[in-house]
């Protein structure tokens, strides 16, 4: 049956009462690049075929359901049913999710656990009910497109009908080849009809591919309505990368995106637990107001604010300015400000290093004027703010309010009260609060133990501190390291070196090695003149990458050598510091110059911003594993952004090593401060022109690219750091490497690996390529990279082990025996999924 006969049959079918469409099956032949060529593939159902001839102006009613967030933030408004018209496309402005039915099973597997921690804001309103006047519809521009029956040429109608049927059934590569074969007759109006048809039958991915193909044609004219409609559909499906790509296309054309596009893109970013998406959502929100001049709906304000407060690990405090901007917009727009907004803003202010108590006072006054009572979260935030500056009077008034409330007093409130009294030197009252906590709650928290030991150490009441430390160890609570560090630091200050050594050895038995406590012990050994033991400890720190040496430890041992007159060893430490680009303290440099003049003609400059050979190879391995480089608009200066997965044990070990390797390049905000030895999961370098080569090779247009000369740079150390940063070991012991880029670039990498006798297989899943070393091939790869893998990571990454890897969650469903998601030749880059 040819296409014309099917069209006639379809028209006749519309004139009669037919049986249910689901029972009618039409079979046709396989697709070819020419509609006149016979083929052999069954068409899905007559429903898809009859849709080809339905008028585009006819409204279609589709019921969407909310996308359940993968984590606690943001909480969206209750779901309401909506009607969606292809011609006008109004949709609700509330921050809800739009998903396809095929995603239902994936949502049901999501983890809804929300462990409450001290550094995470808890909403009293778990349902997130927003104002009724916030559910108005947003209007998008209408698409003007001719119907098939309005086209004068019969052959054009037939070919368009054939394309409407064929394109949704194919992947990106075949789709592009089919469209290229019709390039002689396809025009702007025809391609627009194809894209709109695909959106109408919910084949939005196909519509996006048609749109991207249109943009590459010489006859292409920008269509604002089509771009808006397609961006909205992409955002509703949570494909934020594609939605953002169209959003940027609209701006590049000198147009301002519609309010619907801004709204949906923000919701798409907030609904995705991918690193960096919250920052992007904030940027789009700001541009919606400043560039578009729109007034976001109440649900957008509330959802973004909640997402800011639900940042993990206490990082919410860095979003205070953004939260204040949202609060300002709520005020100026005359929208309802809910209690959680006031409470959350006070909570953010209380976590700042320098607390703006006047602002907190003003917010509390505004709450009272609005008839809102101060809940438990507000009172705890007030206690936290009082603990920063020792405001005893305000803390005691707040404590009385907490006791008078019906809610139970949380453990952190006792900790803040202890800290308030310690600030003013009332150690006895801090002890009373600690004992009161056990009476009220029936237990003492680990944070309270750390705080009371810290308070006693600062007041030099070491007997009491030691007794509480013993009690903490016997309780079995973890972690112990903060209290051990506080004890040893106090012993060093009081010159109790014997107690310091015994505490240090006890700490090694009970805790994981830590650079801070090693540095304290090293300082003690140097102070007592035990340089032999100090040298042994220093060498151990240098060999163990989880500990490592820093500028402070190098200056400590250098001071010891210079004080004892051991000039030869002092010169070796000086050479090491020059190699690692550590800064030498001024008093030591004065002594060192006299020593160096007697043995050298020229004194080296200890700091020089130039990458060493090892740093260059490590950087290439990290870039292959997914490291990002940001460039300025003129592409003169470039910044490297290091991001590590906080839930990955290998990444937690690797990040300290990388932080040490590039310490001289790091931005001042990313460097460790005195007393803070925790390496953040995200840090970045300064913006510098030296990184231009790597930006041009790996991130030429803000997107990851595999360099043409990659085969020259795949040394064992590059492969090792690629594996440590962007690779996984499966439960079967196989090794997988993650890679982003084009198919041609992946082929070059595979060819280079085979030239090293490393056989591998490639699987594409979404926008990510997986290079797999299976069975015996994984053992060969491991033998090549093992000398360069960090010692503490070898147990996690060694090939052939039958141990499950906690980090390989996203690679567990990679099956190299099945076809790739986009493994056809010629597949384009815009066929990638946003969430592989």
JSON list of C-alpha atoms in Angstrom, two decimals, residues 1-2 39 43 92 214-215 243 252 317 335 400 418 431 444 465 499 552 557 576 594 650 716 801 833:
[
{"chain": "A", "resi": 1, "resn": "UNK", "atom": "CA", "xyz": [0.00, 0.00, 0.00]},
{"chain": "A", "resi": 2, "resn": "UNK", "atom": "CA", "xyz": [1.59, 3.31, -1.06]},
{"chain": "A", "resi": 39, "resn": "UNK", "atom": "CA", "xyz": [10.36, -0.74, 2.85]},
{"chain": "A", "resi": 43, "resn": "UNK", "atom": "CA", "xyz": [3.82, 1.34, 11.48]},
{"chain": "A", "resi": 92, "resn": "UNK", "atom": "CA", "xyz": [0.50, 27.33, 34.63]},
{"chain": "A", "resi": 214, "resn": "UNK", "atom": "CA", "xyz": [16.69, 24.00, 10.12]},
{"chain": "A", "resi": 215, "resn": "UNK", "atom": "CA", "xyz": [19.20, 26.39, 11.66]},
{"chain": "A", "resi": 243, "resn": "UNK", "atom": "CA", "xyz": [15.88, 24.40, 26.65]},
{"chain": "A", "resi": 252, "resn": "UNK", "atom": "CA", "xyz": [21.41, 35.94, 20.27]},
{"chain": "A", "resi": 317, "resn": "UNK", "atom": "CA", "xyz": [24.93, 30.84, 53.68]},
{"chain": "A", "resi": 335, "resn": "UNK", "atom": "CA", "xyz": [3.15, 39.46, 46.69]},
{"chain": "A", "resi": 400, "resn": "UNK", "atom": "CA", "xyz": [13.03, 31.51, 78.02]},
{"chain": "A", "resi": 418, "resn": "UNK", "atom": "CA", "xyz": [27.31, 27.00, 75.81]},
{"chain": "A", "resi": 431, "resn": "UNK", "atom": "CA", "xyz": [29.33, 23.30, 82.07]},
{"chain": "A", "resi": 444, "resn": "UNK", "atom": "CA", "xyz": [24.39, 14.45, 74.95]},
{"chain": "A", "resi": 465, "resn": "UNK", "atom": "CA", "xyz": [38.79, 18.47, 79.14]},
{"chain": "A", "resi": 499, "resn": "UNK", "atom": "CA", "xyz": [50.85, 14.64, 76.71]},
{"chain": "A", "resi": 552, "resn": "UNK", "atom": "CA", "xyz": [53.07, 25.53, 57.08]},
{"chain": "A", "resi": 557, "resn": "UNK", "atom": "CA", "xyz": [60.78, 21.83, 59.48]},
{"chain": "A", "resi": 576, "resn": "UNK", "atom": "CA", "xyz": [61.24, 21.32, 47.77]},
{"chain": "A", "resi": 594, "resn": "UNK", "atom": "CA", "xyz": [72.82, 34.08, 54.14]},
{"chain": "A", "resi": 650, "resn": "UNK", "atom": "CA", "xyz": [37.69, 8.22, 45.75]},
{"chain": "A", "resi": 716, "resn": "UNK", "atom": "CA", "xyz": [50.02, 6.54, 31.63]},
{"chain": "A", "resi": 801, "resn": "UNK", "atom": "CA", "xyz": [38.01, -7.17, 42.34]},
{"chain": "A", "resi": 833, "resn": "UNK", "atom": "CA", "xyz": [20.12, 13.75, 26.82]}
]
